[in-house]
Amino acid sequence: MAADGRMIVMADADSRDLTKLAEYEAVGGYQALQKTRAMSPGAVIDEVIASELRGRGGAFFPTGRKWSFVPKPNQNPNPHYLVVNADESEPGSFKDNEIMSRVPHRFIEGCLIAAHAVESKSVFVYIRGEYTGPYEILRSALEELQTRSEIRGDVTIVLHRGAGAYICGEETALLESLEGKRGQPRTKPPFPAVQGLDASPTVVNNVETMATLPPIMQMGGTEYAKLGVPDSRGTRVVSLSGHVERPGNYEIENGTSMHELIYGLAGGIPGGRELKAVIPGGSSTVILKADEIDVGYDFNSLLTLNTAMGSAGVVALDDRCCMVQLGIRISEFYEHESCGKCTPCREGTRWMTQILRRLESGEALQSELDLLLDVCDRINGKCLCPLGETAAIAVASYVDKFRAEFIAHVDRAGCPFGDSSPLHDVLAPVAVHTHSASAAVPA
Amino acid sequence: MSTYYDEVQEIKARYPNWRSATLPALRLAQEHHGYLSPDALRECAEALGATPAFCEAVASFYDMLHLAPVGRHMVEVCTNVSCALVGAQQVLERFEEELGIRAGETSGDGEVTLRPIECLGGCGWATVVSVDHHYRTHVKPEDVPAIVQELRSGG
């Protein structure tokens, strides 16, 4: 991993093997925890509020404020739980994978700091089922702590493996899944802070958020808040992928220009091709055209373009890519991952795929483009969780930004790119259900 | 060596509610039986203190849990956007050729199941292929024959 000079989360991971406890302690590991435990839980929350840290999972909610919503033990005698969302599954995002794999002890130290702040004795790390590598690294890291009761304190950390469902990254679906049920989102309120795991007060935080806590406690909240830009303090581990020379995770100071991310850190577009579009924050975010990337990678700057950092998965697409094909692949993903609870999402994502397929094959009429946007509208704001909504917003943004290309599919009765686009005829799992009977879905 | 039943009791003790042991118990049953056969679901239900129907209802939600037989080896090619952009479809097709099956199928000898899979969270190391739940990264079509050979030679 390279960076623009300010490594917080990934500090020292390039020069040392921080998966080893001794190495992590040699760079001051677990000292922030000692410092934290000498403070009252309220003072720790204040420190994190002062840091202006916001959740790194995608919703960007202020972490300290989230903690402050948790009832105190004298207000709610039920056990308090800390649940870590390690179910990273957003297309384009692979930062938590690398954070758990390369700085597992910093992540664990962060969990212990958060547990102290919210007065929890039980931490559950919900790690996506496919992440065998990071799971094994975390397991060995926890084993190393077996004999170190002064570090563990009276807190137990349980690694809970998922079993393949994108929706379980949504916090209430995650809690359902952790309770041993189908991973379907709950209605909110009540929010997890009040009634989460086993109807007890629960904080759900992302992996990177946890791994950012030790450096914050070490340097102090106000010092951390000097990094970055207003409303987006500190650093972010950004996942760069797609058509770039040097894909990978890069830790950057928030506010670094997206142009610098793609052309500086990631080395630009391979094969002498031109950049066409950028997905800025994972598949759920509004796409940017090549001429829109002279913008800071931070909450407010991206908000002016109606988009978001999301889970910090930046995907670059070169000029060979067909935006209808991109729409199909993204829509197929959400269709596959829709949990089925809310009708607009379950049926709407399937409709979106069908209309996009007709556009691609040249069968669609001009009016079907309006139908596509109408279906998107009928999903937006009508479901319990954002899954269907983000599918609709993302696909509608492809139409909005590349309308001429969509119209060309209708006018030419076919795809102007055809198989020269790398997204041509990609087989998605939704087309191949292997875990259940393969009966065709009626139209 | 502890039995499956005992292992599940230990898992249940980690959680505030026994039900949280459902996914770990299903995963474990699948490891023992190859897939979640009716026998496996019954065994799982008994250890949990639930019904087989409950276990099946939960299992059917999750992509990694199989209610029908699958191959001894699992090859899963990520075909989401980042992998597709650098040639995941060509990798998948090369696996189809080498294995002589279509994606979604299991080889005739019951050895290998091939399927496309949604984003594996390794976008910067595309194309990512999960072979028996361990990631192979930067996979190109020309790397496929060696992976298949490895599986066939009793890996």
Coordinates of C-alpha atoms in Angstrom, one line a residue:
Chain A
M1 CA 0.0 0.0 0.0
A2 CA 1.2 3.5 -0.8
A3 CA -0.1 6.7 0.5
D4 CA 0.2 10.4 0.1
G5 CA 2.4 10.6 3.2
R6 CA -0.1 10.4 6.0
M7 CA -0.7 6.9 7.2
I8 CA -2.9 6.5 10.2
V9 CA -4.8 3.3 9.9
M10 CA -2.1 1.5 7.9
A11 CA 0.9 3.2 9.7
D12 CA 4.0 1.0 9.8
A13 CA 2.3 -1.9 7.9
D14 CA 4.7 -1.4 5.0
S15 CA 7.8 -1.8 7.0
R16 CA 6.7 -4.4 9.6
D17 CA 4.6 -7.5 9.8
L18 CA 2.0 -6.1 12.1
T19 CA 0.0 -9.3 12.1
K20 CA 2.4 -10.3 14.9
L21 CA 1.6 -9.0 18.4
A22 CA 5.3 -8.3 19.2
E23 CA 5.8 -6.2 16.1
Y24 CA 2.6 -4.3 16.8
E25 CA 3.7 -3.6 20.4
A26 CA 7.1 -2.5 19.1
V27 CA 5.4 0.4 17.4
G28 CA 3.4 1.4 20.4
G29 CA 0.5 -1.1 19.9
Y30 CA -2.1 -1.4 22.7
Q31 CA -0.8 1.8 24.4
A32 CA -3.8 3.8 23.3
L33 CA -5.9 1.1 24.9
Q34 CA -4.1 1.6 28.3
K35 CA -4.6 5.3 28.0
T36 CA -8.3 4.8 27.1
R37 CA -9.0 2.5 30.0
A38 CA -7.6 5.1 32.4
M39 CA -10.4 7.4 31.2
S40 CA -14.1 7.3 31.9
P41 CA -16.4 6.0 29.1
G42 CA -17.9 9.5 28.8
A43 CA -14.5 11.1 28.4
V44 CA -13.6 8.6 25.6
I45 CA -16.8 9.4 23.8
D46 CA -16.0 13.2 24.1
E47 CA -12.5 12.5 22.7
V48 CA -14.0 10.7 19.7
I49 CA -16.6 13.5 19.2
A50 CA -13.7 16.0 19.2
S51 CA -11.9 13.9 16.5
E52 CA -15.0 14.4 14.3
L53 CA -14.6 10.8 13.2
R54 CA -17.4 9.6 11.0
G55 CA -18.3 6.0 10.3
R56 CA -16.2 4.4 7.5
G57 CA -18.7 1.9 6.4
G58 CA -20.6 4.2 4.1
A59 CA -23.2 6.1 6.0
F60 CA -20.7 8.5 7.4
F61 CA -22.5 8.9 10.7
P62 CA -20.5 10.6 13.5
T63 CA -19.1 7.8 15.6
G64 CA -19.0 9.6 18.9
R65 CA -22.6 10.7 18.5
K66 CA -23.7 7.2 17.7
W67 CA -22.0 5.9 20.9
S68 CA -23.7 8.7 22.9
F69 CA -27.1 7.4 22.0
V70 CA -26.5 4.1 23.8
P71 CA -28.3 4.1 27.1
K72 CA -26.0 4.0 30.2
P73 CA -26.1 0.7 32.1
N74 CA -28.2 2.3 34.8
Q75 CA -30.8 3.3 32.2
N76 CA -30.9 -0.1 30.6
P77 CA -29.7 -3.1 32.7
N78 CA -29.5 -5.4 29.7
P79 CA -25.9 -6.3 28.5
H80 CA -24.5 -3.9 26.0
Y81 CA -23.0 -5.2 22.8
L82 CA -20.5 -4.0 20.3
V83 CA -21.0 -5.5 16.9
V84 CA -18.4 -4.9 14.2
N85 CA -19.6 -4.9 10.6
A86 CA -16.9 -6.8 8.7
D87 CA -19.3 -7.9 6.0
E88 CA -17.6 -5.8 3.3
S89 CA -19.4 -6.7 0.1
E90 CA -19.9 -3.5 -1.8
P91 CA -18.7 -3.9 -5.4
G92 CA -15.5 -1.8 -5.6
S93 CA -14.6 -1.8 -2.0
F94 CA -11.9 -4.1 -0.5
K95 CA -10.3 -1.9 2.2
D96 CA -11.6 -3.8 5.2
N97 CA -10.2 -7.0 3.8
E98 CA -6.7 -5.4 3.7
I99 CA -7.1 -3.7 7.1
M100 CA -8.0 -6.9 8.9
S101 CA -5.3 -8.8 7.0
R102 CA -2.5 -6.4 7.6
V103 CA -3.2 -4.5 10.8
P104 CA -5.4 -7.0 12.8
H105 CA -4.1 -5.9 16.1
R106 CA -4.9 -2.2 15.5
F107 CA -8.4 -3.3 14.5
I108 CA -8.7 -5.4 17.7
E109 CA -7.3 -2.6 19.8
G110 CA -10.0 -0.3 18.3
C111 CA -12.7 -2.8 19.2
L112 CA -11.5 -2.9 22.8
I113 CA -11.4 0.9 22.9
A114 CA -15.0 1.1 21.6
A115 CA -16.1 -1.6 24.0
H116 CA -14.8 0.5 26.9
A117 CA -16.6 3.6 25.6
V118 CA -20.0 1.9 25.3
E119 CA -19.4 -0.2 28.4
S120 CA -19.7 -3.5 26.6
K121 CA -18.1 -6.8 27.6
S122 CA -19.1 -8.7 24.4
V123 CA -17.8 -7.9 21.0
F124 CA -19.1 -9.7 17.9
V125 CA -17.2 -9.3 14.7
Y126 CA -19.5 -10.3 11.8
I127 CA -17.1 -11.1 9.1
R128 CA -18.3 -12.0 5.6
G129 CA -18.2 -15.8 5.0
E130 CA -16.0 -15.5 1.9
Y131 CA -13.1 -13.8 3.8
T132 CA -11.3 -17.0 4.9
G133 CA -7.9 -15.2 4.8
P134 CA -8.8 -12.2 7.0
Y135 CA -10.7 -14.6 9.4
E136 CA -7.7 -16.8 9.9
I137 CA -5.5 -13.8 10.5
L138 CA -7.9 -12.3 13.1
R139 CA -8.2 -15.7 14.7
S140 CA -4.4 -16.0 15.2
A141 CA -4.3 -12.5 16.4
L142 CA -6.9 -13.2 19.1
E143 CA -5.0 -16.4 20.0
E144 CA -1.9 -14.4 20.6
L145 CA -3.9 -12.4 23.1
Q146 CA -5.1 -15.5 25.0
T147 CA -2.3 -15.2 27.5
R148 CA -2.4 -11.4 27.7
S149 CA -5.3 -10.7 30.1
E150 CA -4.1 -7.2 30.7
I151 CA -4.9 -6.4 27.1
R152 CA -8.1 -8.4 26.8
G153 CA -9.5 -7.2 30.1
D154 CA -12.9 -8.8 30.8
V155 CA -14.0 -8.4 27.2
T156 CA -14.7 -11.3 24.9
I157 CA -14.4 -11.0 21.2
V158 CA -16.3 -13.6 19.0
L159 CA -15.6 -13.9 15.3
H160 CA -18.9 -14.7 13.6
R161 CA -18.7 -15.8 10.0
G162 CA -21.4 -14.9 7.5
A163 CA -22.5 -17.2 4.7
G164 CA -22.8 -15.1 1.6
A165 CA -25.3 -12.3 1.5
Y166 CA -24.6 -8.7 0.6
I167 CA -27.6 -7.5 2.5
C168 CA -26.0 -8.5 5.8
G169 CA -23.8 -5.4 5.5
E170 CA -27.0 -3.4 6.3
E171 CA -26.8 -3.1 10.1
T172 CA -30.3 -4.4 11.0
A173 CA -30.0 -7.3 8.5
L174 CA -26.6 -8.0 10.0
L175 CA -28.2 -8.2 13.5
E176 CA -30.9 -10.6 12.2
S177 CA -28.3 -12.7 10.6
L178 CA -26.2 -12.7 13.8
E179 CA -29.3 -13.8 15.7
G180 CA -29.4 -16.8 13.4
K181 CA -32.1 -15.8 11.0
R182 CA -32.5 -14.9 7.4
G183 CA -30.7 -11.6 6.9
Q184 CA -33.6 -9.3 6.3
P185 CA -33.6 -5.7 7.5
R186 CA -35.7 -4.6 10.4
T187 CA -37.9 -1.5 10.6
K188 CA -36.3 1.4 12.3
P189 CA -36.9 2.7 15.0
P190 CA -36.1 1.1 17.3
F191 CA -32.5 1.8 16.4
P192 CA -29.8 -0.7 17.4
A193 CA -28.4 1.7 20.0
V194 CA -31.6 1.1 21.9
Q195 CA -32.7 -2.4 20.7
G196 CA -30.0 -4.2 18.7
L197 CA -28.6 -7.7 19.3
D198 CA -31.0 -9.8 21.4
A199 CA -33.1 -6.6 21.9
S200 CA -30.2 -5.1 24.0
P201 CA -28.4 -1.8 23.4
T202 CA -26.0 -2.4 20.5
V203 CA -23.4 -0.3 18.6
V204 CA -22.7 -1.4 15.1
N205 CA -19.4 0.0 13.7
N206 CA -17.3 -0.6 10.6
V207 CA -13.9 -2.3 10.6
E208 CA -12.0 0.9 9.4
T209 CA -13.8 3.0 12.0
M210 CA -12.4 0.6 14.7
A211 CA -8.9 0.6 13.3
T212 CA -8.9 4.4 13.3
L213 CA -9.6 4.6 17.1
P214 CA -6.2 3.7 18.5
P215 CA -4.4 6.5 16.6
I216 CA -7.2 9.0 17.6
M217 CA -6.8 8.0 21.3
Q218 CA -3.0 8.2 21.0
M219 CA -2.8 11.6 19.3
G220 CA -5.9 13.1 20.8
G221 CA -9.2 14.0 19.1
T222 CA -8.4 17.6 18.3
E223 CA -5.1 16.6 16.7
Y224 CA -6.8 14.1 14.5
A225 CA -9.4 16.7 13.5
K226 CA -6.6 18.8 12.0
L227 CA -6.3 16.3 9.2
G228 CA -8.6 16.4 6.3
V229 CA -11.2 19.0 5.5
P230 CA -14.4 20.2 7.3
D231 CA -17.0 17.4 7.8
S232 CA -14.5 14.8 6.5
R233 CA -11.6 14.7 9.1
G234 CA -8.7 12.4 9.1
T235 CA -7.7 9.8 6.6
R236 CA -9.6 7.2 4.6
V237 CA -8.4 4.0 3.1
V238 CA -9.6 4.2 -0.5
S239 CA -10.0 1.1 -2.8
L240 CA -9.0 1.9 -6.4
S241 CA -9.9 -0.6 -9.1
G242 CA -11.0 -1.1 -12.6
H243 CA -9.1 0.6 -15.5
V244 CA -6.2 2.0 -13.6
E245 CA -2.5 1.2 -13.9
R246 CA -2.0 0.5 -10.2
P247 CA -5.2 -0.8 -8.5
G248 CA -5.1 -1.2 -4.8
N249 CA -5.9 0.3 -1.4
Y250 CA -4.4 3.8 -0.7
E251 CA -4.7 5.7 2.5
I252 CA -5.3 9.3 1.8
E253 CA -6.1 12.4 3.7
N254 CA -9.8 13.3 3.1
G255 CA -10.1 16.0 0.6
T256 CA -7.4 14.7 -1.8
S257 CA -8.5 15.3 -5.3
M258 CA -10.1 12.4 -7.2
H259 CA -7.9 13.4 -10.2
E260 CA -4.9 12.8 -8.0
L261 CA -6.3 9.4 -6.9
I262 CA -6.7 8.1 -10.4
Y263 CA -3.9 9.8 -12.3
G264 CA -1.4 10.1 -9.4
L265 CA -1.7 7.3 -6.9
A266 CA -3.2 4.7 -9.3
G267 CA -1.0 5.8 -12.3
G268 CA -3.8 6.7 -14.7
I269 CA -5.6 4.7 -17.4
P270 CA -3.8 1.7 -18.9
G271 CA -3.3 1.0 -22.6
G272 CA -3.3 4.7 -23.6
R273 CA -7.1 4.7 -23.2
E274 CA -9.2 7.7 -22.1
L275 CA -11.2 7.8 -18.8
K276 CA -14.9 7.7 -19.4
A277 CA -16.5 7.5 -16.0
V278 CA -15.8 6.9 -12.3
I279 CA -17.9 5.1 -9.7
P280 CA -16.8 7.2 -6.7
G281 CA -17.9 5.2 -3.6
G282 CA -18.9 1.7 -4.5
S283 CA -21.6 0.5 -6.8
S284 CA -24.3 2.2 -4.8
T285 CA -23.2 5.7 -5.7
V286 CA -24.0 8.2 -8.5
I287 CA -21.5 7.9 -11.3
L288 CA -19.2 10.7 -12.3
K289 CA -18.2 11.6 -15.9
A290 CA -14.5 12.0 -16.7
D291 CA -14.8 15.8 -16.6
E292 CA -16.2 15.8 -13.1
I293 CA -13.3 14.3 -11.2
D294 CA -11.5 17.6 -10.4
V295 CA -13.1 17.4 -7.0
G296 CA -11.9 16.7 -3.5
Y297 CA -12.5 13.2 -2.2
D298 CA -14.6 14.2 0.8
F299 CA -18.2 14.3 1.9
N300 CA -19.1 17.9 1.1
S301 CA -17.3 18.1 -2.3
L302 CA -19.0 14.9 -3.5
L303 CA -22.3 16.1 -2.2
T304 CA -22.1 19.1 -4.5
L305 CA -22.1 16.5 -7.4
N306 CA -25.0 14.6 -5.7
T307 CA -22.8 11.6 -5.0
A308 CA -20.9 10.2 -2.0
M309 CA -17.7 8.5 -0.7
G310 CA -19.8 5.6 0.4
S311 CA -17.6 2.7 1.2
A312 CA -14.7 4.4 -0.6
G313 CA -14.6 2.0 -3.6
V314 CA -13.4 4.0 -6.6
V315 CA -13.9 2.2 -9.9
A316 CA -12.5 3.7 -13.1
L317 CA -14.0 2.8 -16.5
D318 CA -12.3 3.6 -19.8
D319 CA -13.8 4.7 -23.1
R320 CA -14.6 1.2 -24.3
C321 CA -17.2 0.6 -21.7
C322 CA -20.9 0.6 -22.5
M323 CA -23.1 2.3 -19.9
V324 CA -26.1 0.1 -20.6
Q325 CA -24.0 -3.0 -20.0
L326 CA -22.7 -1.4 -16.8
G327 CA -26.4 -0.9 -15.8
I328 CA -27.2 -4.5 -16.5
R329 CA -24.4 -5.9 -14.4
I330 CA -25.1 -3.5 -11.5
S331 CA -28.8 -4.2 -11.7
E332 CA -28.2 -7.9 -11.8
F333 CA -26.1 -7.6 -8.7
Y334 CA -28.9 -5.9 -6.7
E335 CA -31.5 -8.3 -8.1
H336 CA -29.5 -11.2 -6.9
E337 CA -28.8 -9.6 -3.5
S338 CA -32.3 -8.2 -2.8
C339 CA -33.5 -10.0 0.3
G340 CA -37.1 -10.2 -1.0
K341 CA -38.8 -8.5 2.0
C342 CA -39.9 -5.3 0.3
T343 CA -41.8 -5.7 -3.0
P344 CA -40.5 -2.5 -4.8
C345 CA -36.9 -3.8 -4.4
R346 CA -37.5 -7.5 -5.0
E347 CA -39.6 -6.9 -8.2
G348 CA -38.2 -3.5 -9.2
T349 CA -34.6 -4.7 -9.5
R350 CA -35.7 -7.6 -11.8
W351 CA -37.7 -5.1 -13.9
M352 CA -34.7 -2.9 -14.2
T353 CA -32.5 -5.8 -15.4
Q354 CA -35.2 -6.8 -18.0
I355 CA -35.6 -3.3 -19.4
L356 CA -31.8 -2.8 -19.6
R357 CA -31.4 -6.1 -21.4
R358 CA -34.0 -5.1 -24.0
L359 CA -32.1 -1.8 -24.5
E360 CA -28.9 -3.7 -25.0
S361 CA -30.3 -6.1 -27.5
G362 CA -32.0 -3.3 -29.4
E363 CA -35.6 -4.5 -28.8
A364 CA -36.5 -1.5 -26.6
L365 CA -38.7 1.4 -27.6
Q366 CA -37.8 4.9 -26.7
S367 CA -40.7 4.8 -24.1
E368 CA -38.9 2.0 -22.2
L369 CA -36.2 4.4 -21.2
D370 CA -38.9 6.4 -19.4
L371 CA -40.3 3.1 -18.0
L372 CA -36.8 2.3 -16.6
L373 CA -36.7 5.7 -14.8
D374 CA -40.2 5.2 -13.7
V375 CA -39.4 1.9 -12.1
C376 CA -36.4 3.5 -10.4
D377 CA -38.7 6.2 -9.0
R378 CA -41.0 3.6 -7.7
I379 CA -38.3 1.9 -5.7
N380 CA -36.8 5.1 -4.2
G381 CA -37.9 5.8 -0.7
K382 CA -40.3 2.9 -0.6
C383 CA -38.3 0.2 1.1
L384 CA -37.0 -0.6 4.6
C385 CA -33.4 -0.4 3.7
P386 CA -31.3 1.4 1.0
L387 CA -30.5 -1.7 -1.2
G388 CA -33.1 -1.2 -3.9
E389 CA -32.9 2.5 -3.6
T390 CA -29.1 2.6 -4.3
A391 CA -29.6 0.3 -7.3
A392 CA -32.2 2.7 -8.7
I393 CA -30.1 5.8 -7.9
A394 CA -27.0 4.3 -9.5
V395 CA -28.7 3.1 -12.7
A396 CA -30.7 6.3 -13.0
S397 CA -27.4 8.2 -12.8
Y398 CA -26.0 6.3 -15.8
V399 CA -29.1 7.3 -17.8
D400 CA -28.8 10.9 -16.6
K401 CA -25.1 11.3 -17.3
F402 CA -25.0 9.2 -20.5
R403 CA -28.5 9.7 -21.9
A404 CA -27.2 10.0 -25.6
E405 CA -25.7 6.6 -25.3
F406 CA -28.9 5.0 -24.0
I407 CA -30.9 6.7 -26.8
A408 CA -28.3 5.5 -29.3
H409 CA -29.2 1.9 -28.3
V410 CA -32.8 2.6 -29.2
D411 CA -32.1 4.5 -32.4
R412 CA -29.6 2.0 -33.8
A413 CA -31.6 -1.0 -32.4
G414 CA -28.6 -2.4 -30.8
C415 CA -25.4 -1.7 -28.8
P416 CA -22.9 0.7 -30.4
F417 CA -20.1 -0.9 -28.4
G418 CA -21.0 -4.6 -28.7
D419 CA -18.3 -7.0 -27.7
S420 CA -15.6 -4.3 -27.7
S421 CA -16.8 -3.3 -24.3
P422 CA -15.3 -5.4 -21.5
L423 CA -18.7 -5.6 -19.8
H424 CA -20.2 -7.3 -22.8
D425 CA -22.1 -10.6 -22.0
V426 CA -20.7 -11.0 -18.5
L427 CA -22.4 -14.0 -16.7
A428 CA -23.8 -12.9 -13.4
P429 CA -24.8 -15.2 -10.6
V430 CA -28.5 -14.2 -10.8
A431 CA -28.5 -16.0 -14.2
V432 CA -27.2 -19.2 -12.6
H433 CA -28.8 -20.1 -9.4
T434 CA -26.9 -23.1 -8.1
H435 CA -28.0 -23.2 -4.5
S436 CA -31.7 -23.8 -5.2
A437 CA -33.8 -25.5 -7.7
S438 CA -33.3 -23.9 -11.1
A439 CA -36.9 -23.3 -12.0
A440 CA -37.3 -20.4 -14.4
V441 CA -38.8 -17.3 -12.8
P442 CA -42.1 -16.4 -14.5
A443 CA -42.1 -13.1 -16.3
Chain B
M1 CA -12.4 -35.6 19.3
S2 CA -15.7 -33.9 20.1
T3 CA -18.8 -34.8 18.1
Y4 CA -20.8 -32.4 16.0
Y5 CA -23.4 -32.2 18.7
D6 CA -20.8 -31.2 21.3
E7 CA -19.2 -28.6 19.0
V8 CA -22.6 -27.0 18.5
Q9 CA -23.2 -26.8 22.2
E10 CA -19.8 -25.0 22.6
I11 CA -20.8 -22.6 19.9
K12 CA -24.1 -21.8 21.5
A13 CA -22.4 -20.8 24.7
R14 CA -20.7 -17.9 23.0
Y15 CA -23.9 -16.1 22.3
P16 CA -26.6 -14.4 24.4
N17 CA -29.2 -16.6 22.5
W18 CA -28.7 -20.2 21.2
R19 CA -30.2 -19.1 17.9
S20 CA -27.1 -17.2 17.0
A21 CA -25.3 -20.5 16.6
T22 CA -27.5 -21.3 13.6
L23 CA -25.1 -20.1 10.9
P24 CA -22.0 -21.6 12.4
A25 CA -23.9 -24.9 13.0
L26 CA -25.1 -25.0 9.4
R27 CA -21.6 -24.2 8.1
L28 CA -20.2 -27.0 10.2
A29 CA -22.9 -29.5 9.1
Q30 CA -22.1 -28.6 5.5
E31 CA -18.4 -29.2 6.1
H32 CA -19.2 -32.7 7.4
H33 CA -21.8 -33.7 4.8
G34 CA -20.6 -31.9 1.7
Y35 CA -23.9 -30.1 1.4
L36 CA -27.0 -29.6 3.6
S37 CA -28.7 -32.8 2.9
P38 CA -31.9 -33.7 4.8
D39 CA -29.8 -35.7 7.2
A40 CA -27.4 -32.8 7.7
L41 CA -30.4 -30.5 8.4
R42 CA -31.9 -33.0 10.9
E43 CA -28.5 -33.3 12.7
C44 CA -28.2 -29.5 12.8
A45 CA -31.7 -29.1 14.1
E46 CA -31.2 -31.6 16.8
A47 CA -27.9 -30.0 18.0
L48 CA -29.5 -26.5 18.0
G49 CA -32.8 -27.6 19.5
A50 CA -34.7 -26.3 16.5
T51 CA -36.6 -27.9 13.7
P52 CA -35.2 -29.0 10.3
A53 CA -37.6 -26.6 8.7
F54 CA -36.1 -23.7 10.6
C55 CA -32.6 -24.7 9.6
E56 CA -33.6 -25.1 5.9
A57 CA -35.4 -21.7 5.9
V58 CA -32.3 -20.0 7.2
A59 CA -29.9 -21.9 4.9
S60 CA -31.9 -21.2 1.8
F61 CA -31.2 -17.5 2.3
Y62 CA -27.4 -17.7 2.1
D63 CA -25.3 -18.2 -1.0
M64 CA -22.6 -20.2 0.6
L65 CA -24.9 -22.8 2.0
H66 CA -25.9 -25.5 -0.4
L67 CA -29.2 -27.4 -0.3
A68 CA -28.2 -29.6 -3.3
P69 CA -25.1 -31.6 -3.8
V70 CA -22.0 -29.7 -5.0
G71 CA -18.6 -30.8 -6.1
R72 CA -15.8 -31.8 -3.7
H73 CA -14.0 -28.6 -4.9
M74 CA -15.7 -25.2 -5.4
V75 CA -14.4 -22.7 -8.0
E76 CA -16.1 -19.3 -7.8
V77 CA -15.1 -16.6 -10.3
C78 CA -16.0 -13.1 -9.4
T79 CA -17.8 -11.5 -12.3
N80 CA -18.8 -8.2 -10.7
V81 CA -17.8 -4.9 -12.3
S82 CA -14.1 -4.5 -11.3
C83 CA -13.2 -8.0 -12.2
A84 CA -15.3 -8.0 -15.4
L85 CA -13.5 -4.8 -16.5
V86 CA -10.2 -6.7 -16.6
G87 CA -11.5 -9.9 -18.1
A88 CA -13.3 -12.1 -15.5
Q89 CA -15.7 -13.4 -18.2
Q90 CA -12.7 -14.8 -20.2
V91 CA -11.4 -16.5 -17.0
L92 CA -14.8 -18.0 -16.4
E93 CA -15.0 -19.3 -20.0
R94 CA -11.5 -20.8 -19.7
F95 CA -12.6 -22.7 -16.6
E96 CA -15.7 -23.9 -18.6
E97 CA -13.4 -25.2 -21.3
E98 CA -10.9 -26.9 -19.0
L99 CA -13.5 -28.5 -16.9
G100 CA -15.8 -29.3 -19.8
I101 CA -18.9 -27.9 -18.0
R102 CA -21.0 -24.8 -18.1
A103 CA -20.9 -22.3 -15.2
G104 CA -23.3 -23.4 -12.5
E105 CA -22.6 -27.1 -13.1
T106 CA -20.6 -29.8 -11.4
S107 CA -18.1 -31.9 -13.4
G108 CA -19.4 -35.4 -14.2
D109 CA -17.0 -37.1 -11.7
G110 CA -18.5 -34.9 -8.9
E111 CA -15.1 -33.2 -8.3
V112 CA -15.5 -29.6 -9.2
T113 CA -18.4 -27.1 -9.1
L114 CA -17.9 -23.9 -11.2
R115 CA -20.0 -20.8 -10.7
P116 CA -19.8 -17.1 -11.1
I117 CA -20.0 -15.2 -7.8
E118 CA -20.8 -11.6 -6.8
C119 CA -18.1 -9.2 -5.6
L120 CA -15.6 -11.1 -3.4
G121 CA -14.1 -7.9 -2.0
G122 CA -10.8 -8.2 -3.9
C123 CA -11.4 -5.6 -6.7
G124 CA -7.9 -4.3 -6.7
W125 CA -6.5 -7.8 -7.3
A126 CA -8.8 -8.7 -10.1
T127 CA -9.7 -11.2 -11.4
V128 CA -10.4 -12.9 -8.1
V129 CA -11.2 -16.6 -8.1
S130 CA -12.1 -18.3 -4.9
V131 CA -10.9 -21.9 -4.9
D132 CA -12.3 -23.9 -2.0
H133 CA -12.8 -20.6 -0.2
H134 CA -9.3 -19.3 -0.6
Y135 CA -8.7 -16.4 -2.9
R136 CA -6.5 -16.6 -6.0
T137 CA -5.8 -13.1 -7.2
H138 CA -4.8 -11.5 -10.6
V139 CA -6.0 -14.6 -12.3
K140 CA -5.7 -14.6 -16.1
P141 CA -7.2 -17.1 -18.5
E142 CA -3.8 -18.7 -19.0
D143 CA -3.5 -19.4 -15.3
V144 CA -6.6 -21.6 -15.4
P145 CA -5.2 -24.9 -16.7
A146 CA -2.7 -25.1 -13.7
I147 CA -5.5 -24.4 -11.2
V148 CA -7.7 -27.2 -12.7
Q149 CA -4.7 -29.5 -12.8
E150 CA -4.0 -28.8 -9.1
L151 CA -7.6 -29.7 -8.2
R152 CA -7.7 -32.8 -10.4
S153 CA -4.4 -34.1 -8.9
G154 CA -6.1 -34.5 -5.6
G155 CA -5.5 -31.0 -4.1

